Coordinates of C-alpha atoms in Angstrom, one line a residue:
L1 CA -27.4 24.0 14.0
T2 CA -25.9 25.1 10.8
F3 CA -23.7 21.9 10.8
L4 CA -26.8 19.7 11.5
F5 CA -29.4 20.9 9.5
G6 CA -27.5 23.1 7.0
A7 CA -27.4 27.0 6.7
G8 CA -30.7 28.4 7.4
G9 CA -31.2 25.9 10.2
I10 CA -31.2 28.4 13.1
N11 CA -33.7 30.7 10.9
R12 CA -35.8 27.4 10.5
L13 CA -35.6 26.5 14.1
A14 CA -36.6 30.0 15.0
A15 CA -39.7 30.3 12.9
S16 CA -40.8 26.3 13.5
P17 CA -44.5 26.2 14.9
F18 CA -43.5 23.4 17.4
V19 CA -40.5 25.4 18.9
N20 CA -42.8 28.3 19.2
I21 CA -45.5 26.6 21.0
L22 CA -42.9 25.1 23.2
I23 CA -41.6 28.5 24.0
A24 CA -44.9 30.1 24.6
L25 CA -45.9 27.1 26.8
V26 CA -42.8 27.8 28.8
F27 CA -43.6 31.2 29.2
I28 CA -47.1 30.4 30.4
V29 CA -45.7 27.8 32.8
F30 CA -43.2 30.6 34.4
A31 CA -46.3 32.9 34.5
L32 CA -48.3 30.5 36.5
S33 CA -45.2 29.9 38.8
L34 CA -45.1 33.5 39.4
F35 CA -48.9 33.7 40.1
G36 CA -48.2 31.2 43.0
A37 CA -50.1 28.6 41.4
F38 CA -47.3 26.1 41.9
E39 CA -43.4 26.4 42.6
L40 CA -40.8 25.0 40.2
R41 CA -38.3 23.2 42.4
L42 CA -35.1 21.0 42.1
P43 CA -35.2 17.1 43.7
S44 CA -33.9 17.7 47.3
R45 CA -31.4 15.0 47.0
W46 CA -29.8 17.3 44.3
L47 CA -29.4 20.2 46.6
T48 CA -28.4 17.5 49.3
A49 CA -25.7 15.9 47.1
V50 CA -24.1 19.3 46.1
D51 CA -24.2 20.8 49.6
K52 CA -22.3 17.7 51.1
Q53 CA -19.4 18.2 48.2
S54 CA -19.1 22.2 49.3
S55 CA -18.7 21.1 52.5
K56 CA -15.9 18.7 51.9
S57 CA -14.0 20.5 49.6
G58 CA -11.6 23.4 50.2
G59 CA -10.3 26.7 48.7
L60 CA -11.7 27.7 45.4
A61 CA -13.5 24.7 44.5
G62 CA -15.4 24.9 47.8
I63 CA -16.6 28.1 47.1
L64 CA -17.6 27.7 43.6
L65 CA -19.7 24.5 44.9
M66 CA -21.3 26.7 47.7
A67 CA -22.3 29.2 45.1
L68 CA -23.6 26.3 43.0
T69 CA -25.6 25.3 46.3
F70 CA -26.8 28.5 46.6
S71 CA -27.8 29.0 42.9
L72 CA -29.7 25.6 43.0
T73 CA -31.3 26.6 46.3
S74 CA -32.6 29.6 44.5
F75 CA -34.0 28.1 41.5
T76 CA -37.7 28.5 42.5
C77 CA -37.5 32.2 42.2
T78 CA -34.8 32.4 39.7
V79 CA -36.0 30.0 37.0
P80 CA -38.4 32.2 35.7
F81 CA -36.3 34.9 34.7
V82 CA -33.6 33.1 33.6
G83 CA -35.6 30.5 31.4
T84 CA -36.9 33.9 29.6
V85 CA -33.5 35.2 28.8
M86 CA -32.5 31.4 27.8
V87 CA -35.7 31.2 25.2
A88 CA -33.8 34.0 23.4
A89 CA -30.9 31.7 22.7
L90 CA -33.1 29.0 21.4
Q91 CA -34.5 31.6 18.8
G92 CA -30.9 32.1 17.7
D93 CA -30.3 35.6 19.3
W94 CA -27.1 34.6 20.9
L95 CA -25.6 38.3 21.8
W96 CA -28.7 39.3 23.7
S97 CA -28.9 35.9 25.5
L98 CA -25.2 36.2 26.6
L99 CA -26.0 39.8 27.6
G100 CA -29.1 39.1 29.6
V101 CA -27.3 36.3 31.4
T102 CA -24.4 38.4 32.2
V103 CA -26.6 41.3 33.5
F104 CA -28.7 39.0 35.5
A105 CA -25.4 37.6 37.1
A106 CA -24.1 41.0 38.0
V107 CA -27.7 42.0 39.4
F108 CA -27.5 38.8 41.5
S109 CA -24.1 39.1 42.9
A110 CA -24.0 42.7 43.4
P111 CA -25.8 42.8 47.0
F112 CA -23.6 39.9 48.3
F113 CA -20.5 42.2 47.1
L114 CA -21.8 45.3 48.6
L115 CA -22.8 43.6 51.8
A116 CA -19.4 42.0 52.0
V117 CA -17.9 45.8 51.4
F118 CA -20.6 47.4 53.8
P119 CA -21.5 44.9 56.2
S120 CA -23.6 47.6 58.4
L121 CA -26.2 47.7 54.8
L122 CA -27.5 44.6 56.4
K123 CA -29.4 45.7 59.2
S124 CA -31.2 48.3 56.5
L125 CA -32.2 45.5 54.1
P126 CA -35.7 45.5 53.3
K127 CA -37.9 42.1 54.6
S128 CA -39.1 39.8 52.0
G129 CA -42.9 39.9 51.7
N130 CA -45.9 41.6 49.8
W131 CA -43.6 43.7 47.8
M132 CA -41.7 40.8 46.3
N133 CA -45.0 38.9 45.7
S134 CA -46.1 42.2 43.8
V135 CA -43.1 41.9 41.8
K136 CA -43.4 38.3 40.6
V137 CA -47.0 38.7 39.8
T138 CA -46.2 41.5 37.5
M139 CA -43.4 39.8 36.0
G140 CA -46.2 37.1 35.5
F141 CA -48.2 39.3 33.4
L142 CA -45.4 40.1 31.2
E143 CA -44.4 36.7 30.9
L144 CA -48.1 36.3 29.2
A145 CA -47.6 39.2 27.0
A146 CA -44.2 37.3 25.8
A147 CA -46.1 34.0 25.5
M148 CA -48.5 35.9 22.9
K149 CA -45.6 36.7 20.5
F150 CA -44.9 33.3 20.3
V151 CA -48.4 32.2 19.5
S152 CA -48.2 34.9 17.3
N153 CA -45.3 33.2 15.4
V154 CA -47.6 30.4 14.9
D155 CA -50.5 31.7 13.5
L156 CA -48.2 33.5 10.9
V157 CA -46.5 30.8 9.8
Y158 CA -49.6 28.5 9.3
Q159 CA -51.6 31.6 8.0
W160 CA -54.3 31.1 10.3
E161 CA -55.3 34.8 10.2
M162 CA -56.8 34.8 14.1
L163 CA -54.1 36.8 15.7
T164 CA -54.6 39.7 13.7
R165 CA -52.5 43.1 14.6
P166 CA -55.7 44.5 16.4
V167 CA -56.6 41.4 18.3
F168 CA -52.9 41.0 19.2
I169 CA -53.0 44.3 20.3
A170 CA -56.3 44.0 22.5
I171 CA -54.5 41.3 24.3
W172 CA -51.6 43.1 25.1
L173 CA -53.8 46.3 26.4
A174 CA -56.1 43.9 28.5
L175 CA -52.9 42.4 30.2
A176 CA -51.6 45.9 30.9
L177 CA -55.0 47.0 32.1
V178 CA -55.1 43.9 34.3
T179 CA -51.3 44.7 35.9
A180 CA -52.7 48.3 36.7
M181 CA -55.4 47.2 38.4
Y182 CA -53.7 44.5 40.6
L183 CA -50.9 47.2 41.7
L184 CA -53.7 49.5 42.8
G185 CA -55.0 46.7 44.7
W186 CA -58.3 46.6 43.1
F187 CA -57.6 42.5 43.0
R188 CA -55.8 39.9 44.4
L189 CA -54.8 36.5 43.6
P190 CA -56.0 33.7 45.9
H191 CA -52.8 33.2 47.7
E192 CA -52.4 36.9 49.1
M193 CA -53.1 38.0 52.4
P194 CA -56.1 40.7 52.2
G195 CA -55.5 44.0 53.6
Q196 CA -52.4 44.8 52.0
S197 CA -51.3 48.5 51.3
V198 CA -50.8 49.8 48.2
G199 CA -47.3 51.9 48.8
V200 CA -46.0 54.4 46.1
F201 CA -44.0 52.4 44.2
R202 CA -46.9 50.3 43.3
V203 CA -49.0 53.4 42.4
F204 CA -46.2 54.7 40.0
S205 CA -45.9 51.4 38.5
A206 CA -49.4 51.0 37.9
I207 CA -49.5 54.8 36.2
F208 CA -46.8 53.2 33.8
F209 CA -49.0 50.3 32.8
L210 CA -52.2 52.7 32.2
A211 CA -49.8 54.6 30.1
V212 CA -48.8 51.9 28.3
S213 CA -52.6 51.0 27.9
F214 CA -53.3 54.3 26.4
Y215 CA -50.4 53.8 23.9
L216 CA -51.4 50.3 23.1
F217 CA -55.0 51.6 22.6
R218 CA -53.8 54.3 19.9
G219 CA -52.4 51.1 17.9
L220 CA -56.1 49.9 17.8
L221 CA -57.1 53.4 16.2
G222 CA -54.5 52.6 13.6
F223 CA -51.8 54.8 14.5
P224 CA -48.3 53.2 14.6
L225 CA -46.7 51.9 17.6
G226 CA -43.1 52.4 16.7
E227 CA -40.8 50.2 18.3
L228 CA -43.6 48.0 19.5
D229 CA -44.6 47.3 15.7
A230 CA -41.9 44.8 15.3
F231 CA -43.3 42.5 17.5
L232 CA -46.8 42.8 16.0
P233 CA -48.7 41.1 12.8
P234 CA -48.4 42.8 9.6
R235 CA -51.1 45.7 9.6
D236 CA -52.7 43.9 6.7
Y237 CA -52.6 40.4 8.0
G238 CA -56.0 38.8 7.8
G239 CA -57.2 41.0 5.6
V240 CA -58.3 43.6 7.9
E241 CA -57.1 47.1 8.2
A242 CA -54.9 48.5 11.1
S243 CA -57.4 50.1 12.7
V244 CA -60.8 48.5 14.3
L245 CA -62.2 51.8 15.5
G246 CA -62.2 54.1 12.2
G247 CA -58.9 55.9 12.9
S248 CA -56.6 56.6 10.2
G249 CA -52.6 56.8 11.4
R250 CA -50.0 56.5 9.0
A251 CA -50.9 54.1 6.1
A252 CA -48.6 51.3 5.6
A253 CA -47.0 50.2 2.5
K254 CA -50.0 47.7 1.9
D255 CA -51.8 49.6 -0.9
E256 CA -49.1 48.7 -3.2
L257 CA -48.8 45.1 -5.3
W258 CA -46.5 42.8 -3.8
L259 CA -45.8 39.8 -6.1
D260 CA -44.6 36.3 -4.1
S261 CA -42.8 35.0 -7.2
Y262 CA -39.3 36.1 -8.4
A263 CA -39.9 34.8 -11.9
E264 CA -43.7 36.3 -12.1
G265 CA -41.9 39.7 -10.9
L266 CA -39.2 39.4 -13.5
E267 CA -41.8 39.0 -16.4
V268 CA -43.6 42.1 -15.2
A269 CA -40.5 44.1 -14.8
R270 CA -39.2 43.1 -18.3
R271 CA -43.2 44.0 -20.1
E272 CA -42.9 47.4 -18.1
N273 CA -39.3 48.2 -18.2
R274 CA -39.3 48.6 -14.5
P275 CA -36.6 47.4 -12.1
I276 CA -37.3 44.9 -9.4
F277 CA -37.3 45.6 -5.7
L278 CA -36.9 42.2 -4.1
D279 CA -37.5 41.9 -0.1
F280 CA -36.4 38.3 1.4
T281 CA -38.6 38.7 4.7
G282 CA -39.9 36.1 7.2
Y283 CA -42.8 35.5 9.2
T284 CA -41.4 35.4 12.6
C285 CA -38.9 38.1 11.5
T286 CA -39.3 41.1 13.8
N287 CA -36.4 43.3 11.9
C288 CA -38.6 42.8 9.1
R289 CA -41.9 43.7 10.6
W290 CA -40.1 47.0 11.6
M291 CA -38.9 47.8 8.6
E292 CA -42.3 47.2 6.7
S293 CA -43.9 49.4 9.7
N294 CA -41.8 52.2 10.0
M295 CA -39.4 52.3 7.0
F296 CA -41.8 51.6 4.0
P297 CA -44.5 53.9 5.2
L298 CA -42.2 57.0 5.2
P299 CA -43.6 59.3 2.0
E300 CA -40.3 59.6 0.0
V301 CA -39.9 56.0 0.4
Q302 CA -43.6 55.1 -0.5
A303 CA -42.9 57.4 -3.8
L304 CA -39.6 55.3 -4.6
L305 CA -41.3 52.2 -4.4
G306 CA -44.1 52.9 -6.5
R307 CA -41.4 52.8 -9.3
F308 CA -40.5 49.3 -8.8
V309 CA -41.9 46.1 -9.6
L310 CA -42.0 44.7 -5.8
V311 CA -41.6 41.2 -5.0
R312 CA -41.7 39.9 -1.5
L313 CA -40.3 36.1 -0.7
Y314 CA -40.8 34.5 2.9
T315 CA -38.1 32.3 3.3
D316 CA -39.0 30.6 7.1
G317 CA -42.2 29.3 6.3
P318 CA -42.9 25.4 6.3
E319 CA -43.8 24.6 2.7
E320 CA -41.3 23.8 -0.1
V321 CA -41.8 27.3 -1.8
H322 CA -40.2 28.8 1.5
E323 CA -37.1 26.5 1.0
R324 CA -36.7 27.4 -2.6
N325 CA -36.8 31.1 -1.4
L326 CA -34.3 30.5 1.0
Q327 CA -32.0 28.3 -1.6
F328 CA -32.5 31.3 -4.2
E329 CA -31.1 33.8 -1.6
R330 CA -28.3 31.7 -0.5
D331 CA -27.6 30.9 -4.3
R332 CA -28.0 34.4 -5.5
F333 CA -26.8 36.7 -3.1
G334 CA -24.3 34.3 -0.5
T335 CA -26.2 35.0 2.6
I336 CA -29.7 33.8 4.4
A337 CA -30.2 37.6 6.3
L338 CA -33.4 38.9 6.9
P339 CA -34.5 41.3 5.9
Y340 CA -32.3 41.3 2.9
Y341 CA -33.2 43.6 0.0
A342 CA -32.0 43.9 -3.6
I343 CA -32.7 46.0 -6.8
I344 CA -32.7 43.8 -9.9
S345 CA -32.5 45.2 -13.4
P346 CA -35.1 44.0 -15.8
E347 CA -32.3 41.9 -17.7
D348 CA -31.9 40.3 -14.3
Q349 CA -28.7 41.9 -13.2
V350 CA -28.1 43.1 -9.6
L351 CA -27.8 46.5 -9.1
A352 CA -27.8 47.1 -5.2
T353 CA -28.2 45.4 -2.1
F354 CA -29.0 46.4 1.3
P355 CA -28.9 44.1 4.1
G356 CA -30.8 44.1 7.3
L357 CA -32.5 46.9 9.7
T358 CA -31.4 50.3 9.2
R359 CA -33.1 53.4 11.2
D360 CA -31.3 55.8 8.9
S361 CA -34.1 56.8 6.3
S362 CA -31.5 58.4 4.2
A363 CA -29.4 55.5 3.7
F364 CA -32.2 53.2 2.5
I365 CA -33.3 56.1 0.3
E366 CA -29.9 56.4 -1.3
F367 CA -30.2 52.7 -1.6
L368 CA -33.3 52.9 -3.6
N369 CA -32.2 56.1 -5.6
R370 CA -28.6 54.2 -6.6
G371 CA -30.9 51.2 -7.8
L372 CA -32.9 53.5 -9.9
R373 CA -29.9 55.2 -11.4
G374 CA -28.7 52.0 -12.4
T375 CA -31.5 51.3 -14.7
T376 CA -31.5 54.9 -16.4

């Protein structure tokens, strides 16, 4: 992508509304497949051709072809899970994709390895049936929740302001509640047999999703949601408060005046003799959202940010100004990383830089203090 589209090609691809809509549709298709609406099957002639070839081949080649035949045969069951991991690769997150595929391969092959070592275990294996269908349906609801994240990306890039933080949380909360209701047996899907018993595992799983629902409800009250905040729209997105029910929670760093032009920020900095805190961010950047939701609101960080002229530049949007912001970051700082923070003096000199996400508040506070010391 860098060779074809230049530096920042992966960022633009990850933020592309068309790519995000495509990914959301893929998740929805996978969810419908897991719900039993249809099955994703490979053409039978492909399976037959590979099976015949594996029978003809011997040695290692035959074993590999037999493994390929088994993988293709199980395509209907595995594609929703593998496809979910592949989506991360399309978003440019290669490390997690590689880790996901490795874990999937290990889990997928582990039962066969154990059965080969301990053949007697074969007699005690549970039969496929209702429990497997429950797992698939539960995964289907999780796929729908994932789809909403990518729909939200499109909303953020185009600034439609429809999927605000409260709306997004409400949708996830509803999905968690529906999943709990399904696991408790309060309703069933059309293809499921009536009279299915609710086992202990389903009850505990339902309790987990009810706990998730309660946690998300706190988000509707305005309380921070920790790691989940990275996947949610900004608190002040759409011109609404983070709370729709009157709760307070911890305030976000939204009360400060953020400028969207570096030239304007530099003019204000020279007039007021204050340094610039420059925030390179992205509409679809989860690490950026985490910093904005969990690091910026800290009281000590808030106090220090109040001493800067705040400038926030988005680099992953569809407009020309976003391309100029990306070019500025690349030319001035030699990177296109998001998030990326820099402190600039009123004389347009770089005083300090801080790349990426950190959960160490002391390190970020030291960065801010270092920038302030450079102007005294």
